[in-house]
């Protein structure tokens, strides 16, 4: 389990980084926290000719709260985002979700942007970014562009980012209106990738009736799936809505696969149960928001 | 520090070194060494047509590529079958490098030696092997069908078939008022120590000697095996187990292919060569265990007393049988636990499959046997509507029936006779600890809150301290410190602490004055190895014997110096004194250090202390030679312990679990252990052993399985998908001890190493069954499995 040979680059600025990426494209790969990439290299499942280490790009080590959105730079570790009180104040969902991502040691090293760039359909942050309708900002020598999450993820472990592009940041918008958001999941062991995980955002109107409900899932298909559950619960009082119906609606729309840890039938069942639980909790949170 | 070390829960002497990163594990040794890597079969069953190295030979840094053709002399023969047995009629072992055929994914085909491991792996990737595919046999059912064969010349894939019985179980069952049949299954798991295997070898051409470091549980036996394989005089071979990061059974097997090949290459190349196994290699290239199907027929009376028990086991032994059939023998003998069925019959088939070889993993067949027996006890209780503890109690061997002869032959080839144990008392303690009688109230309370809980228990008896023997050597240095050595190895158990306690207690010195070396053939050449919870029993008693001899000698010499009768002397805190006299009383005492000086009559004084032992150093008795007849110089001696048969520890576990009615998640709310391993040398270490064992038991019950697909690919060969429990998955463990000394050895100790793991699957199956209201017959069980079982029941 030793990687194949590669050339190693360690640029000091974002400008240098995109220059190197352009130079070596398409044979380069960004190295951030390495928590996903290094195992792939060691098992020789990936063998890029060039590694561009971005750990010197301190200009990207930030978590920024701008009114109704939280922007996370490419060098912010999961732990930085998790422990950022300003981000928690406006968007508690981030911390609540990150607590389910791996273990503290891995969160100390792994980056939030890296996990999104990696586009693992089991990665919680991919689902959260999609659920909130967030964006990713990409830079290359050719310029900068901002892409909606829905367009960013193009398949399992694939995104629209080109080989010469660096994802410099991602932005999580704070949901508008009176909302509550909850992440819940079932994992085999503490900190494992979920067997099924879901994040739900419920919006209430001024009378505390359900105005909208949306959910996103991990490990329930090849890409982060986002569902609109409003039909099942619209107009109901927040504490009296038929969340089980919302769960059934969700389960009916998802097509998970079997794997060695769980059957598809069990995953669908979990989606139903967890959606109902999370949605009910989210509605209660919205009510006191 | 007190000299009353024996029985005290002192902290591990090893830990300061290990916790500050000063451990010296295999990969810490030999930084300048060449690195080896292996081309391993990606196929479960194939004939090797050709091996093409054309693309590989010009990689920079390559030193050598070897295949079976290159293995000269005995190195090219099949690896030894370590434990032959008359019932193992079709034993097969692998070659160090595959010859013509591969029988499991991971079997080594070529060895590459290069300047470093990176280069070696680059070379491996460029070696092309052409295969002729053969159909793989995967899973016990396929092996049992016998339609496809693993080894052409082994009919029905049956490596061994064995029957043991006492009385006529079939007739007893026929005549019994009630009969039940159970079909049970336990999946594969494995030792998976955090440190994999590893070998470093250095050939000294000038000295014509070989030094091998290997991460093993049996260094002396590796030495014997290497000397034989490599055709070297045994005294030219040194084998040392450095710090070993866990073994749990897998490292008792030897010599592993790599253990032969790395020294072989080192000799051939005249260079140091090292190989450290990586995780994927360990999953596919080491060994697994568990893996059995079982059929139980039991006949019993209205009270739940077992009149006849007939068990058939189909045991998956993987591709080869290097360790013989120890595991199924243990399953079918240790299955009996603390019970005495009227008549007993056990039959097993040990079957080949195209998967990694099966050899003992902590528990070594006992968890499977315990599962069969305890599931049976629960089934009998459920059938009769009796409390599960009552049925067990009625079948217990009573303390006054000890020693109890089962009339069977155990894994050590000796009669299965329990030496001691008080099973009713153990059960009483367990019921109290877990609150067995109060559980129904808790269940009602939980049910009212929409929660589903269950309680379970499981009992086991564990044959420990199997022979043939171990030895120990103890020496008092001239500064009063004590060094001791034993040949068996250590893998993290804390042997150096408990052995120091044994020696310190015998010699009357503070425990921190004793330094113990294990697993180093340079220090002690006769040994068997560390397995079967035998170290404390075997080496503990051997070292006690050696220390006692040293003590006797010290008292003799001190007696002469003090002009006292040795019988009036004692050693307290490293000082020999007249019994009861306060230390420091003039003329009444002499430090052990000084006795050590006097014990070695010298011609040359190398320091001030030594002057006392030289020929003009003090008063001399001219009538005697300096070293008395029959004596040897120095304050040192050797002792051995060889038991007539195994000693039997026992224990009982109870667990309370909660199963989520919606998500089918399984949570252990409480886990209680009552344990009896005879006299405790160090309760803290015994508890540590229990904790580790329980963790592995929980792993085997709820998380770990080896997922092979039909093609024989291991789908979860990494710690990402092989779910070893984290600390977050292991419950808080409540323990209580009983101490029923073994009458078989002077210390009265029994083994404790494997106990914790044995009843894991049995107790959790019992508790989950109790929560769910139906019998769990297959372990491990995941939430997804439980969900499927619920669905199947609903649709019935
Ligand atoms: C034991 C373990 C458990 C884990 N459990 C979870 C879990 O439960 N949930 C979960 O979501 N994750 C989990 N992870 C994965 C972890 O969260 C990710 O490894 C991490 O988030 C990825 O970030 P990184 O900085 O380590 O990326 P790296 O490993 O460095 O890179 C990952 C990929 O993203 C690319 N990349 C990274 N940054 C950029 C960038 N700025 N621009 C362009 N491309 C980029 C890399 O080229 C590479 O292809 C686990 C990891 C481990 C080791």
Short mmCIF file of C-alpha atoms and ligand atoms in Angstrom, two decimals, chain A residues 21 28-40 54 60 74-75 77-78 100-103 106-107 109-120 122-126 161 165-169 185 191-194, chain B residues 720 726, ligand 1:
data_model
loop_
_atom_site.label_atom_id
_atom_site.label_comp_id
_atom_site.label_asym_id
_atom_site.label_seq_id
_atom_site.Cartn_x
_atom_site.Cartn_y
_atom_site.Cartn_z
CA UNK A 21 -2.72 23.25 -12.07
CA UNK A 28 -2.75 17.07 -11.66
CA UNK A 29 -4.75 16.46 -8.53
CA UNK A 30 -5.34 18.81 -5.62
CA UNK A 31 -4.22 17.55 -2.21
CA UNK A 32 -6.14 19.14 0.65
CA UNK A 33 -6.53 17.27 3.95
CA UNK A 34 -5.71 14.02 2.20
CA UNK A 35 -8.27 12.06 4.20
CA UNK A 36 -9.89 10.69 1.06
CA UNK A 37 -7.14 11.12 -1.49
CA UNK A 38 -4.23 9.53 0.36
CA UNK A 39 -5.98 6.18 0.88
CA UNK A 40 -6.86 6.17 -2.83
CA UNK A 54 -2.86 23.46 -1.13
CA UNK A 60 -8.24 30.10 1.96
CA UNK A 74 -10.80 25.58 0.75
CA UNK A 75 -8.36 25.34 3.64
CA UNK A 77 -10.88 22.08 8.18
CA UNK A 78 -14.11 20.33 9.09
CA UNK A 100 -21.61 12.93 12.09
CA UNK A 101 -18.65 13.29 9.73
CA UNK A 102 -15.91 10.82 10.64
CA UNK A 103 -14.01 11.29 13.90
CA UNK A 106 -10.13 13.19 10.70
CA UNK A 107 -12.12 16.40 11.04
CA UNK A 109 -7.34 17.38 8.93
CA UNK A 110 -10.07 16.89 6.34
CA UNK A 111 -11.49 20.01 4.72
CA UNK A 112 -15.14 20.79 4.12
CA UNK A 113 -14.44 21.99 0.61
CA UNK A 114 -12.39 18.86 -0.03
CA UNK A 115 -15.27 16.67 0.97
CA UNK A 116 -17.53 18.56 -1.46
CA UNK A 117 -14.92 18.48 -4.25
CA UNK A 118 -14.61 14.75 -3.63
CA UNK A 119 -18.39 14.41 -4.24
CA UNK A 120 -18.81 11.19 -2.31
CA UNK A 122 -22.06 9.24 1.23
CA UNK A 123 -20.55 12.60 2.25
CA UNK A 124 -22.89 14.58 4.48
CA UNK A 125 -21.70 17.99 3.30
CA UNK A 126 -22.54 17.25 -0.32
CA UNK A 161 -14.74 21.00 -11.95
CA UNK A 165 -9.73 24.26 -11.52
CA UNK A 166 -9.36 24.80 -7.82
CA UNK A 167 -12.50 24.97 -5.71
CA UNK A 168 -11.67 28.03 -3.63
CA UNK A 169 -14.79 28.09 -1.49
CA UNK A 185 -28.42 9.36 10.25
CA UNK A 191 -18.40 8.24 12.78
CA UNK A 192 -18.80 5.83 9.88
CA UNK A 193 -20.31 6.88 6.61
CA UNK A 194 -24.06 6.59 7.07
CA UNK B 720 -13.26 0.93 6.28
CA UNK B 726 -14.46 1.51 18.03
C1 LIG C 1 -12.01 6.95 8.65
C2 LIG C 1 -12.69 8.03 7.83
C3 LIG C 1 -14.04 8.23 8.02
C4 LIG C 1 -14.69 9.19 7.26
N1 LIG C 1 -16.02 9.37 7.47
C5 LIG C 1 -16.65 10.33 6.76
C6 LIG C 1 -18.05 10.57 6.92
O1 LIG C 1 -18.70 9.94 7.76
N2 LIG C 1 -18.62 11.51 6.17
C7 LIG C 1 -17.92 12.23 5.25
O2 LIG C 1 -18.48 13.09 4.58
N3 LIG C 1 -16.62 12.04 5.07
C8 LIG C 1 -15.96 11.10 5.80
N4 LIG C 1 -14.64 10.92 5.61
C9 LIG C 1 -13.98 11.66 4.55
C10 LIG C 1 -13.50 13.02 4.97
O3 LIG C 1 -14.52 13.81 5.45
C11 LIG C 1 -12.95 13.55 3.70
O4 LIG C 1 -11.73 12.91 3.51
C12 LIG C 1 -12.66 14.95 3.65
O5 LIG C 1 -13.75 15.69 3.92
C13 LIG C 1 -12.15 15.29 2.27
O6 LIG C 1 -11.40 16.40 2.45
P1 LIG C 1 -9.83 16.37 2.39
O7 LIG C 1 -9.45 17.77 2.70
O8 LIG C 1 -9.29 15.32 3.21
O9 LIG C 1 -9.64 16.06 0.82
P2 LIG C 1 -8.52 15.27 0.07
O10 LIG C 1 -8.50 13.86 0.51
O11 LIG C 1 -7.24 15.98 0.10
O12 LIG C 1 -9.10 15.34 -1.38
C14 LIG C 1 -10.26 14.64 -1.76
C15 LIG C 1 -10.55 14.87 -3.24
O13 LIG C 1 -11.01 16.17 -3.44
C16 LIG C 1 -10.13 16.91 -4.28
N5 LIG C 1 -10.02 18.24 -3.71
C17 LIG C 1 -9.81 18.54 -2.41
N6 LIG C 1 -9.83 19.85 -2.23
C18 LIG C 1 -10.03 20.40 -3.44
C19 LIG C 1 -10.16 21.76 -3.91
N7 LIG C 1 -10.08 22.77 -3.06
N8 LIG C 1 -10.37 21.95 -5.21
C20 LIG C 1 -10.45 20.90 -6.07
N9 LIG C 1 -10.36 19.63 -5.69
C21 LIG C 1 -10.15 19.39 -4.39
C22 LIG C 1 -8.85 16.12 -4.29
O14 LIG C 1 -8.14 16.31 -5.48
C23 LIG C 1 -9.33 14.73 -4.13
O15 LIG C 1 -9.75 14.22 -5.36
C24 LIG C 1 -13.96 9.98 6.32
C25 LIG C 1 -12.59 9.78 6.16
C26 LIG C 1 -11.95 8.82 6.89
C27 LIG C 1 -10.48 8.62 6.70
#
